[in-house]
JSON list of C-alpha atoms and ligand atoms in Angstrom, two decimals:
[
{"chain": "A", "resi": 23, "resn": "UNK", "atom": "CA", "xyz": [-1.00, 104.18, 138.31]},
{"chain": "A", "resi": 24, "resn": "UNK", "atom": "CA", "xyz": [-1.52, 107.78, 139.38]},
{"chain": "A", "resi": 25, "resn": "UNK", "atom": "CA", "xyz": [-0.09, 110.82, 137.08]},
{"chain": "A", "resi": 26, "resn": "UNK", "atom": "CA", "xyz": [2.27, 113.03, 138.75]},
{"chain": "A", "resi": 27, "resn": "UNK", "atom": "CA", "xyz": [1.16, 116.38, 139.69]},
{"chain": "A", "resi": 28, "resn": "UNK", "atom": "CA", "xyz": [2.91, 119.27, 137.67]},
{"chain": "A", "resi": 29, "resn": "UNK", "atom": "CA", "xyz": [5.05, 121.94, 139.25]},
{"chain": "A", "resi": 30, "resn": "UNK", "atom": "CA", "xyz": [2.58, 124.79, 137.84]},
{"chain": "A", "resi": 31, "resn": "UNK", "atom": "CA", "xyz": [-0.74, 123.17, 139.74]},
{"chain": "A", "resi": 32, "resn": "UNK", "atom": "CA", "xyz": [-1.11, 124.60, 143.06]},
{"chain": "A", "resi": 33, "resn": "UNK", "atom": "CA", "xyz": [-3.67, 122.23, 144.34]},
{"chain": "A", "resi": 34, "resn": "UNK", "atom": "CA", "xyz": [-5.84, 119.10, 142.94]},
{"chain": "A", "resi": 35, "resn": "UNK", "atom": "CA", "xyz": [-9.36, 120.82, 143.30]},
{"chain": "A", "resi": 36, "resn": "UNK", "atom": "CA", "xyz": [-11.55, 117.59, 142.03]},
{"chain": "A", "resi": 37, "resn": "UNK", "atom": "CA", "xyz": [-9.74, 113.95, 142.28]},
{"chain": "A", "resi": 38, "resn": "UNK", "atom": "CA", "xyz": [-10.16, 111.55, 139.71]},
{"chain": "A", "resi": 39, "resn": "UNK", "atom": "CA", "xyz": [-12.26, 109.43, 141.69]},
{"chain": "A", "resi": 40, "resn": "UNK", "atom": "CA", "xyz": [-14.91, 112.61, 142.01]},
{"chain": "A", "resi": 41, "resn": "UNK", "atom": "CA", "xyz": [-15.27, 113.75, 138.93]},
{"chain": "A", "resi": 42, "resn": "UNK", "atom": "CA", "xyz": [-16.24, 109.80, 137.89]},
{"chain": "A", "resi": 43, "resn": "UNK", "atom": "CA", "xyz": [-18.67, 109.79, 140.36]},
{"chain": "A", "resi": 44, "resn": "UNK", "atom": "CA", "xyz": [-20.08, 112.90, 139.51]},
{"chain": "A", "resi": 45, "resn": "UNK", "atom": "CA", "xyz": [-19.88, 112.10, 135.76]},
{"chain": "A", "resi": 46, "resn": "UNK", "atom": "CA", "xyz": [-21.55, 108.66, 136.67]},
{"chain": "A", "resi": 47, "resn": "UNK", "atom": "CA", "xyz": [-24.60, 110.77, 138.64]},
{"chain": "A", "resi": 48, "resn": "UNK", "atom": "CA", "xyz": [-25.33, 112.79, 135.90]},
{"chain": "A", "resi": 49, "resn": "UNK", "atom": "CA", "xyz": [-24.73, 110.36, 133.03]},
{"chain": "A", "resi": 50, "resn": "UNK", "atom": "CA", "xyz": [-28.02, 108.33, 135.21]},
{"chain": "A", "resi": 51, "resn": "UNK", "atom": "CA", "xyz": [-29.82, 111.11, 135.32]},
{"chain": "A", "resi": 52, "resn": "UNK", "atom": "CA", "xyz": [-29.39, 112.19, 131.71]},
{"chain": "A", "resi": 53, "resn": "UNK", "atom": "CA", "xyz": [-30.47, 108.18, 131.17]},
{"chain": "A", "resi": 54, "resn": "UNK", "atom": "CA", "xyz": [-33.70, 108.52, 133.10]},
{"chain": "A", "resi": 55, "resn": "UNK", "atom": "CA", "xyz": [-34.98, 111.81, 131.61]},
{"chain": "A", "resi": 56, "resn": "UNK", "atom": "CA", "xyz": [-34.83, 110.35, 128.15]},
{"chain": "A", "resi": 57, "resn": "UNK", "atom": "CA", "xyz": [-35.21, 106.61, 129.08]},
{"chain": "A", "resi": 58, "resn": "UNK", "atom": "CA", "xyz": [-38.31, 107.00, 126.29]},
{"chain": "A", "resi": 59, "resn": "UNK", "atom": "CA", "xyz": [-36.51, 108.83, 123.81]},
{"chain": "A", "resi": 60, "resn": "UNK", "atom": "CA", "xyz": [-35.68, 106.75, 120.54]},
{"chain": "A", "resi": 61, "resn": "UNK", "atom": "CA", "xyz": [-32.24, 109.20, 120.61]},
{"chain": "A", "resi": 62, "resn": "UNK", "atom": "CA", "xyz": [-30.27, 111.78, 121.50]},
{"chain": "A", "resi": 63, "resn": "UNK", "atom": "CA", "xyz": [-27.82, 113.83, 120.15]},
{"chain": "A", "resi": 64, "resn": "UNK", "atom": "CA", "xyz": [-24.96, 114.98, 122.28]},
{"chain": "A", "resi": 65, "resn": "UNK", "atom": "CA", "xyz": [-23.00, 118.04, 121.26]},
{"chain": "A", "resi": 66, "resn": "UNK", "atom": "CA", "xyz": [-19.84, 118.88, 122.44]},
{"chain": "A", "resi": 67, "resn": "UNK", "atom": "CA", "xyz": [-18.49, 122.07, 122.43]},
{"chain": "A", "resi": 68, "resn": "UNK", "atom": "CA", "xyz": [-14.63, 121.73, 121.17]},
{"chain": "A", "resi": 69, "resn": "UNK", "atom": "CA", "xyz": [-11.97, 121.72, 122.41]},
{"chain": "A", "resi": 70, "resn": "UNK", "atom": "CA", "xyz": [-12.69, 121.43, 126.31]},
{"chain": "A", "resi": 71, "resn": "UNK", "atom": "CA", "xyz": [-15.48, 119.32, 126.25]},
{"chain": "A", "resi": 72, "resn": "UNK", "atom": "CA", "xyz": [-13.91, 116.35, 124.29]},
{"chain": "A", "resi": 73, "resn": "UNK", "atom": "CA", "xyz": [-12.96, 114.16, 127.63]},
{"chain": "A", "resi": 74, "resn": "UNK", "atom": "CA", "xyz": [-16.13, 114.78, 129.84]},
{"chain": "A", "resi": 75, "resn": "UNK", "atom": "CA", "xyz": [-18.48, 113.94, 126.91]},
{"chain": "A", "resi": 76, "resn": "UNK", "atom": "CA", "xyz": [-16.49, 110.81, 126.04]},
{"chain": "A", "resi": 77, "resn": "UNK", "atom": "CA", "xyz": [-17.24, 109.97, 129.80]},
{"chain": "A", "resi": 78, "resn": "UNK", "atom": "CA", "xyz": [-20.13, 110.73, 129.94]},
{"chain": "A", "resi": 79, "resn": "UNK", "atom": "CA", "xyz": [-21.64, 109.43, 126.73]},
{"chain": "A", "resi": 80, "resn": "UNK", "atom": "CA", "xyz": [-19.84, 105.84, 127.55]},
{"chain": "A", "resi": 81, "resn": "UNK", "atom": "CA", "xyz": [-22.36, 105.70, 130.46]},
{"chain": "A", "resi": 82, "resn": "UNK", "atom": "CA", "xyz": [-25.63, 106.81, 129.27]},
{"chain": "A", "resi": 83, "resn": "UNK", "atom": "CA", "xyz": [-28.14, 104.05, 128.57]},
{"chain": "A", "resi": 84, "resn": "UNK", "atom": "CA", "xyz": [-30.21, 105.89, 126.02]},
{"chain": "A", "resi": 85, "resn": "UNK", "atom": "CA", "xyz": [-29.44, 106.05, 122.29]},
{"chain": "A", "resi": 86, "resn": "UNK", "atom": "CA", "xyz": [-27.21, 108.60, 121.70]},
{"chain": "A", "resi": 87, "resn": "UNK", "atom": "CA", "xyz": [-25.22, 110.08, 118.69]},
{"chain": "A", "resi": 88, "resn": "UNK", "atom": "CA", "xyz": [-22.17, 112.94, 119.46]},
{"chain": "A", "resi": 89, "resn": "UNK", "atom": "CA", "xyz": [-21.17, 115.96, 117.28]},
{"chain": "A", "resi": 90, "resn": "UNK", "atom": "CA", "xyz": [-19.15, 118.95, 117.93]},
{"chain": "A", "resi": 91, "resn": "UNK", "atom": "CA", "xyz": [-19.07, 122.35, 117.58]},
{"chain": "A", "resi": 92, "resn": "UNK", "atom": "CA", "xyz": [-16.38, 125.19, 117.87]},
{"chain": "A", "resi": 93, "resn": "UNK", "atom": "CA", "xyz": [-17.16, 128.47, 118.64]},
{"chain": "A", "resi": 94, "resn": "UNK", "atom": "CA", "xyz": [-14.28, 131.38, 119.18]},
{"chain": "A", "resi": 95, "resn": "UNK", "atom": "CA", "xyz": [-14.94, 134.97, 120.72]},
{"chain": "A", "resi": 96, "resn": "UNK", "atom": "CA", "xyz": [-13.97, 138.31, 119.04]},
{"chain": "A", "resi": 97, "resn": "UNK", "atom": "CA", "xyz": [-13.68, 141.45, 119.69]},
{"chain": "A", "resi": 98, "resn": "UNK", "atom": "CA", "xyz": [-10.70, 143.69, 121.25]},
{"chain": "A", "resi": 99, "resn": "UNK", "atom": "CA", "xyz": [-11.94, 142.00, 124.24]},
{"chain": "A", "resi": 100, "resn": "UNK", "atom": "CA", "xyz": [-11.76, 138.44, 123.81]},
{"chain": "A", "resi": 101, "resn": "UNK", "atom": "CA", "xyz": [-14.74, 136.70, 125.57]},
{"chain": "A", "resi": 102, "resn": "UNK", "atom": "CA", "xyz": [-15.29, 139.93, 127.81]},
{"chain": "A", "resi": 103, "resn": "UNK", "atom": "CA", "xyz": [-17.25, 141.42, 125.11]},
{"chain": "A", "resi": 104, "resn": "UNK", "atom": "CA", "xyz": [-19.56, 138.95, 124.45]},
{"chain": "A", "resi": 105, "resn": "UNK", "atom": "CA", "xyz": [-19.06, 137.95, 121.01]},
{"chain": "A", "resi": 106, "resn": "UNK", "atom": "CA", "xyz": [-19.21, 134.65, 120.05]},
{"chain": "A", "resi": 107, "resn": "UNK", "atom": "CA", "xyz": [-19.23, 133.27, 116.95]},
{"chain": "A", "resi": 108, "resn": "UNK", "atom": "CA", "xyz": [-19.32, 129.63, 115.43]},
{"chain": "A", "resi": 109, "resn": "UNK", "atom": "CA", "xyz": [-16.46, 128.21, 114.02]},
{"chain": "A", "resi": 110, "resn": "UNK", "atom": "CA", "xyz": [-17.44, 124.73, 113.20]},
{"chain": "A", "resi": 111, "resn": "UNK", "atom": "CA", "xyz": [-20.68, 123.73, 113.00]},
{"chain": "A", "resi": 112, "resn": "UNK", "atom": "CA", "xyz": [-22.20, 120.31, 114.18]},
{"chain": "A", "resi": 113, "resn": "UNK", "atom": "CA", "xyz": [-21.57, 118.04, 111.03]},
{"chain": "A", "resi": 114, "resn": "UNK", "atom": "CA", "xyz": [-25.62, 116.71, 110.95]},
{"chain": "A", "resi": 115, "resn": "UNK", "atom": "CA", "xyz": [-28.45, 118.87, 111.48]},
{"chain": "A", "resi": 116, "resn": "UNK", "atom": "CA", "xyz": [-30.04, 119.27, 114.69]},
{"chain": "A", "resi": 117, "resn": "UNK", "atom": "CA", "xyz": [-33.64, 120.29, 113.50]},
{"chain": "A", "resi": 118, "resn": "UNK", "atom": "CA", "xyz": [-36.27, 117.82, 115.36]},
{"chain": "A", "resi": 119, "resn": "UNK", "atom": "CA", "xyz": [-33.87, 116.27, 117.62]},
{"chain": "A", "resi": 120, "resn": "UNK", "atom": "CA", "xyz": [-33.71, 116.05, 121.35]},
{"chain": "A", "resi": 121, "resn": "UNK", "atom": "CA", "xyz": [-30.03, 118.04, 122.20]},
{"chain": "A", "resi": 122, "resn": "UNK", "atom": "CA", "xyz": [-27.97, 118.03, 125.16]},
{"chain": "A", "resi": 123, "resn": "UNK", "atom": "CA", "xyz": [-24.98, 121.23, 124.75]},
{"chain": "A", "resi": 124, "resn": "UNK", "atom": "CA", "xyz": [-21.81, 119.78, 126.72]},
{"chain": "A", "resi": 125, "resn": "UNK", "atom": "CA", "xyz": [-19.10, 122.13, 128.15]},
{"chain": "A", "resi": 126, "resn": "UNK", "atom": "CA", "xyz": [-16.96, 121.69, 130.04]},
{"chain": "A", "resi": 127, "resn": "UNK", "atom": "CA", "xyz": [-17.10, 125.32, 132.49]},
{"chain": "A", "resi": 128, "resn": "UNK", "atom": "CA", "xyz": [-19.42, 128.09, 132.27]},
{"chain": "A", "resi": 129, "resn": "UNK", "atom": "CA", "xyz": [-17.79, 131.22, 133.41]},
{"chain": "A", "resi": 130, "resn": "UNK", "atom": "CA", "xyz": [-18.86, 134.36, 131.87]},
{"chain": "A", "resi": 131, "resn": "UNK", "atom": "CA", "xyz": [-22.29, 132.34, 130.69]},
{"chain": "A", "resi": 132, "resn": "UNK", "atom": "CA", "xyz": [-21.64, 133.98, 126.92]},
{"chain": "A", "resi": 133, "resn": "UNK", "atom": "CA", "xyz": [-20.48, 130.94, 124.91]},
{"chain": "A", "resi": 134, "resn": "UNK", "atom": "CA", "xyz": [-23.57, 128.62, 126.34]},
{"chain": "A", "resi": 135, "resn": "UNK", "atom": "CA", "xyz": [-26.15, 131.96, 125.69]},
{"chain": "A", "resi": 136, "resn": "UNK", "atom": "CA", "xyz": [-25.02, 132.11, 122.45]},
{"chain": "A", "resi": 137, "resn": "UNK", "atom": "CA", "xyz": [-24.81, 128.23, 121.52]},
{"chain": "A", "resi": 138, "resn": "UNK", "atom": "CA", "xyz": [-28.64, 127.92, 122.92]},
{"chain": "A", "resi": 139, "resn": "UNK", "atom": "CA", "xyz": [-30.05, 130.73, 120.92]},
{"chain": "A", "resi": 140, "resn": "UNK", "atom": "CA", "xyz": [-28.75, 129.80, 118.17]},
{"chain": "A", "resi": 141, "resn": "UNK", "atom": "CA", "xyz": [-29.57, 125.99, 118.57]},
{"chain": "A", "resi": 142, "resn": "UNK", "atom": "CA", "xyz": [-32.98, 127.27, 119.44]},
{"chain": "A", "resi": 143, "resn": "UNK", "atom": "CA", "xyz": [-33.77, 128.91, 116.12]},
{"chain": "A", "resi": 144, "resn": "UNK", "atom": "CA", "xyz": [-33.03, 125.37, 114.72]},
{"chain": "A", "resi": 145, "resn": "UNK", "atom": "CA", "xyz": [-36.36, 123.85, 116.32]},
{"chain": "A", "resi": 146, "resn": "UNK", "atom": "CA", "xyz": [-34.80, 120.86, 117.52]},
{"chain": "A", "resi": 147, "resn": "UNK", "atom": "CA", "xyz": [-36.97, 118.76, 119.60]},
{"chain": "A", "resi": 148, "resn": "UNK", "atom": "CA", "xyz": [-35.76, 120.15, 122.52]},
{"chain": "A", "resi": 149, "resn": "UNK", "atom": "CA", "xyz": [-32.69, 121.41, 123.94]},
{"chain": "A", "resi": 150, "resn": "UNK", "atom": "CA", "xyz": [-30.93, 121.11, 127.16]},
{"chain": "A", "resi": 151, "resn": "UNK", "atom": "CA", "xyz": [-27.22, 122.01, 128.50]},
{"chain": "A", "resi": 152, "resn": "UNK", "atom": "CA", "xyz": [-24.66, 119.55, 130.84]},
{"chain": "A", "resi": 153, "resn": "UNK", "atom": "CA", "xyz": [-21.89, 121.68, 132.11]},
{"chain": "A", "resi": 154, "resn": "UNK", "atom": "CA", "xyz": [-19.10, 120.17, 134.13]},
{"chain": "A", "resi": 155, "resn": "UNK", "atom": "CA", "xyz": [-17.68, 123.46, 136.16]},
{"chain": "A", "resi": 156, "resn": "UNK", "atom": "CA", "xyz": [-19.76, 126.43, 136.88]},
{"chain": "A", "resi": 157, "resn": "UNK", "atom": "CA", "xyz": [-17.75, 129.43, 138.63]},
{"chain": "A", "resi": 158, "resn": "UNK", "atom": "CA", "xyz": [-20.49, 131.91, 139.48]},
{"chain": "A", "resi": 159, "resn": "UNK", "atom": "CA", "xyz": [-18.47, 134.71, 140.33]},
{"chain": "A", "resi": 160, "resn": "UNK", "atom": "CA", "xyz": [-17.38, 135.35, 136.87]},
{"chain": "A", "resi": 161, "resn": "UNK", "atom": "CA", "xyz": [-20.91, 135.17, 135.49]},
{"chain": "A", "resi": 162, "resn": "UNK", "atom": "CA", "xyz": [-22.03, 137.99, 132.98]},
{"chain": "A", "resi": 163, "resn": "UNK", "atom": "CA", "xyz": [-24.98, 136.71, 131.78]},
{"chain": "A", "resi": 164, "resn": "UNK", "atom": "CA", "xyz": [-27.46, 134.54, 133.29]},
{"chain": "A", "resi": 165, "resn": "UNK", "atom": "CA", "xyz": [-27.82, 130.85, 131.80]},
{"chain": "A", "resi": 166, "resn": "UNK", "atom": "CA", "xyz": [-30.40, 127.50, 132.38]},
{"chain": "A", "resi": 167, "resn": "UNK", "atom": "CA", "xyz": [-27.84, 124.65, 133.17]},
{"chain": "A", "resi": 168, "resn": "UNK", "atom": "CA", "xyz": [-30.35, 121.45, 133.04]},
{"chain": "A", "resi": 169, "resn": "UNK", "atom": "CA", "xyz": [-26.90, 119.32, 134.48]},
{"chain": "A", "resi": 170, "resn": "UNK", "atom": "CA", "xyz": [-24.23, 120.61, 136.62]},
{"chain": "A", "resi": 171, "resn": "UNK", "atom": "CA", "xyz": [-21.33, 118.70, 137.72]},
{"chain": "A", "resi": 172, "resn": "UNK", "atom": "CA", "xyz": [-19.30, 120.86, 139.93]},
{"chain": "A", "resi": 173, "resn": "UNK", "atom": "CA", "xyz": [-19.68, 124.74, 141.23]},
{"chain": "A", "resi": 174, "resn": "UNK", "atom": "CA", "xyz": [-16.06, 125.59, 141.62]},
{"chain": "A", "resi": 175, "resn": "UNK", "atom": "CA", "xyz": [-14.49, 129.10, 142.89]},
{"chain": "A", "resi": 176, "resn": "UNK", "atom": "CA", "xyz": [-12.77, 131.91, 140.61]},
{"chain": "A", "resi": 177, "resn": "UNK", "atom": "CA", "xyz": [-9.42, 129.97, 140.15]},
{"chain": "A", "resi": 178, "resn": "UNK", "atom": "CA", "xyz": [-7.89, 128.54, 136.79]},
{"chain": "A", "resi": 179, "resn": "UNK", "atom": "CA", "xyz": [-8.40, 125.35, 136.53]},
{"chain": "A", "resi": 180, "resn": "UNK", "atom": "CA", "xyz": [-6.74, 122.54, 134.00]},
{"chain": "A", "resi": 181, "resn": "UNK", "atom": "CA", "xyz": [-7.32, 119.25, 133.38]},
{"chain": "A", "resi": 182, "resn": "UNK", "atom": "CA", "xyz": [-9.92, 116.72, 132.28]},
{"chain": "A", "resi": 183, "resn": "UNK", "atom": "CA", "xyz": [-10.15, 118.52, 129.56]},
{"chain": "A", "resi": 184, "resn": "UNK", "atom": "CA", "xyz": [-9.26, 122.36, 130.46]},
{"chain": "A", "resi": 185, "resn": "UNK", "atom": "CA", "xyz": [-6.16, 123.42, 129.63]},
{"chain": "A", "resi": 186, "resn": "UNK", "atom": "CA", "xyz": [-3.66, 125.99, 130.13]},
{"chain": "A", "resi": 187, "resn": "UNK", "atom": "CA", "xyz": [-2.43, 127.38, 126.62]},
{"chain": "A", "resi": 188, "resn": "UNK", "atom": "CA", "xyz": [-3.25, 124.03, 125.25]},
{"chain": "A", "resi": 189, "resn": "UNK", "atom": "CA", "xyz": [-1.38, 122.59, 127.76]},
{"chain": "A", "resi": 190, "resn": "UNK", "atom": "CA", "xyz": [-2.26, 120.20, 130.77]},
{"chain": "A", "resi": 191, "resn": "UNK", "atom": "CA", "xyz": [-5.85, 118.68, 129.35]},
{"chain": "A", "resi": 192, "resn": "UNK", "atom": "CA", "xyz": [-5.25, 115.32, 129.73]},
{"chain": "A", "resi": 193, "resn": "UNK", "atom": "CA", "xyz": [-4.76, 114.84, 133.83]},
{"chain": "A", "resi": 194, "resn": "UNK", "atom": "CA", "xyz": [-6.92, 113.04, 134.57]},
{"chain": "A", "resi": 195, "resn": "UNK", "atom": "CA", "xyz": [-7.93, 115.56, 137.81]},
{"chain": "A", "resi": 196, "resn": "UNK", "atom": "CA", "xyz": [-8.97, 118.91, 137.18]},
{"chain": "A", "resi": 197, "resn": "UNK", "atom": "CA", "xyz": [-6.61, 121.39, 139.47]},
{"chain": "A", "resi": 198, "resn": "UNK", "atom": "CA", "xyz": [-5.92, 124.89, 140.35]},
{"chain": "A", "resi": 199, "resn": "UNK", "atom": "CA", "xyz": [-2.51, 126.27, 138.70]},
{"chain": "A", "resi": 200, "resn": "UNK", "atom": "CA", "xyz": [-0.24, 128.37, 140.66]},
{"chain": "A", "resi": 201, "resn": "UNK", "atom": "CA", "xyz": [-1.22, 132.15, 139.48]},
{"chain": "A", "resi": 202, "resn": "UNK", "atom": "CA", "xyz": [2.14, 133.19, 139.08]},
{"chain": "A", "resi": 203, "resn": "UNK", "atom": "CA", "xyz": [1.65, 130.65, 135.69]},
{"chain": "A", "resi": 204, "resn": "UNK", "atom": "CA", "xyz": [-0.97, 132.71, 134.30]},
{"chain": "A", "resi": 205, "resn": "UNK", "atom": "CA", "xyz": [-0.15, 135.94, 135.82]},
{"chain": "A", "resi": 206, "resn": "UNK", "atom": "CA", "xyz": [2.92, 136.22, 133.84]},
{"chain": "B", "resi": 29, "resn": "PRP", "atom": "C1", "xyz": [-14.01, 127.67, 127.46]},
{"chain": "B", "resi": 29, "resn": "PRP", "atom": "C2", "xyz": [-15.11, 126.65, 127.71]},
{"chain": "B", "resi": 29, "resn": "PRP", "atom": "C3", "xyz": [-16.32, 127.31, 127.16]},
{"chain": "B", "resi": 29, "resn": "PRP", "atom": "C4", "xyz": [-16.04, 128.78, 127.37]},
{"chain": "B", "resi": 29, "resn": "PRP", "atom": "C5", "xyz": [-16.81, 129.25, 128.59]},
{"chain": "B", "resi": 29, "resn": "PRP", "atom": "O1", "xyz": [-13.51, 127.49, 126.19]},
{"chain": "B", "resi": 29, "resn": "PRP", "atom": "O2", "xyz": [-14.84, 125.44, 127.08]},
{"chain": "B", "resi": 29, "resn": "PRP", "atom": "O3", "xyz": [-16.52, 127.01, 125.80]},
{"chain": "B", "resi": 29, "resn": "PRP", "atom": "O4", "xyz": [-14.64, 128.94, 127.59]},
{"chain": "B", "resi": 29, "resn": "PRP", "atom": "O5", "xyz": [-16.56, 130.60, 128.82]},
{"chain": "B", "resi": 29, "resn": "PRP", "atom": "P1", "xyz": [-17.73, 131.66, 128.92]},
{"chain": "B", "resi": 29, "resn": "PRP", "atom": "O6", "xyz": [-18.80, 131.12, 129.84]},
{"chain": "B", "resi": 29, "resn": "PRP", "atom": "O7", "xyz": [-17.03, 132.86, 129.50]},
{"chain": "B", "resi": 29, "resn": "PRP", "atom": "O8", "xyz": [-18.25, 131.92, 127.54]},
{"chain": "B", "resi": 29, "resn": "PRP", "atom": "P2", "xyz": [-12.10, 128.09, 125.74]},
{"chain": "B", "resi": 29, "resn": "PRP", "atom": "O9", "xyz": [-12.31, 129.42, 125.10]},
{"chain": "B", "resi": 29, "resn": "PRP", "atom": "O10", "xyz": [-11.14, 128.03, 126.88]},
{"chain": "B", "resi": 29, "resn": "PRP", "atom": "O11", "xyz": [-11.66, 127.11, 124.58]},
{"chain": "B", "resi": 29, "resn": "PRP", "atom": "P3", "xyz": [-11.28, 125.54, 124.65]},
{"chain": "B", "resi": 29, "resn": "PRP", "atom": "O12", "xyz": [-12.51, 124.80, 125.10]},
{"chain": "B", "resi": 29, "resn": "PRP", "atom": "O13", "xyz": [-10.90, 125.21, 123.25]},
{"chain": "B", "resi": 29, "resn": "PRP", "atom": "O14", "xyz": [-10.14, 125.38, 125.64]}
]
């Protein structure tokens, strides 16, 4: 059964079918780098990253826990300034772990700067990052992505997670709404 495409998306960017396959070559590849690990601790960063971490965590093959984490920028800027600051914290300790940070885009690069410095300070085991969507052209600061699903261009994109004012995260595509939607 396919879900109908909504008046406000201008074009389906990444079908269904893609993303799984992408989510599939990453989950394998997350698999083999820890295939001797005893665990691993997934953390997803809320609320975008909820669908492509259920995903992906359904196909890894290593031990794995999940947690979350919210973060929220500040500043009369919003996320152009740079400040990020943790909301929620992930609900067990990370110290000596092996961690994987999950989002679901990088755009500016602030949020995943700030979520691996601060993880870092916690000593876990080690510490790597699995974004879905990178768009490089909006990138502020420069960040290590260990796993990247898809480099898209400067558009706004919903689904699979992203939304639009809270809207549109569950299509099960991720698409490029019309700008006269968030222009307004
Ligand atoms: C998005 C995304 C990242 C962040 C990336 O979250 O999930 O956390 O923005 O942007 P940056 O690279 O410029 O820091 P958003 O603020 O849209 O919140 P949401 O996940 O709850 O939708």
């Amino acid at each position: 059964m396919s879900v109908p495409v909504p008046n406000s998306v201008e074009q389906v960017l990444l079908d269904e079918e893609t993303i799984q396959q992408r989510v599939q070559a990453v989950a394998d590849q997350v698999s083999a780098d820890y295939r001797d690990k005893e665990q691993i601790v997934l953390v997803g960063v809320l609320k975008g990253s909820f669908i492509f971490l259920a995903d992906l965590a359904r196909r890894l093959t290593v031990p794995h826990h999940v947690d979350f984490v919210a973060v929220s920028s500040y500043g009369a800027q919003g996320a152009a300034s740079g400040a990020v600051r943790l909301i929620m914290d992930t609900r067990a300790p990370i110290t000596g772990q092996h961690v994987i940070v999950v989002e679901d885009i990088m755009d500016t690069g602030y949020t995943l700067d700030y979520l691996l410095r601060s993880f870092t300070a916690r000593q876990p085991a080690s510490l790597k990052s699995c974004v879905l969507l990178s768009k490089p052209e909006r990138r502020q600061v420069e960040v290590e992505v260990d796993y990247l699903g898809f480099e898209i261009p400067n558009v706004w994109v919903v689904g699979y997670g992203l939304d639009f004012a809270d809207r549109f995260r569950t299509l099960p595509y991720i698409a490029a709404l019309k700008p006269e939607v968030y222009q307004k």
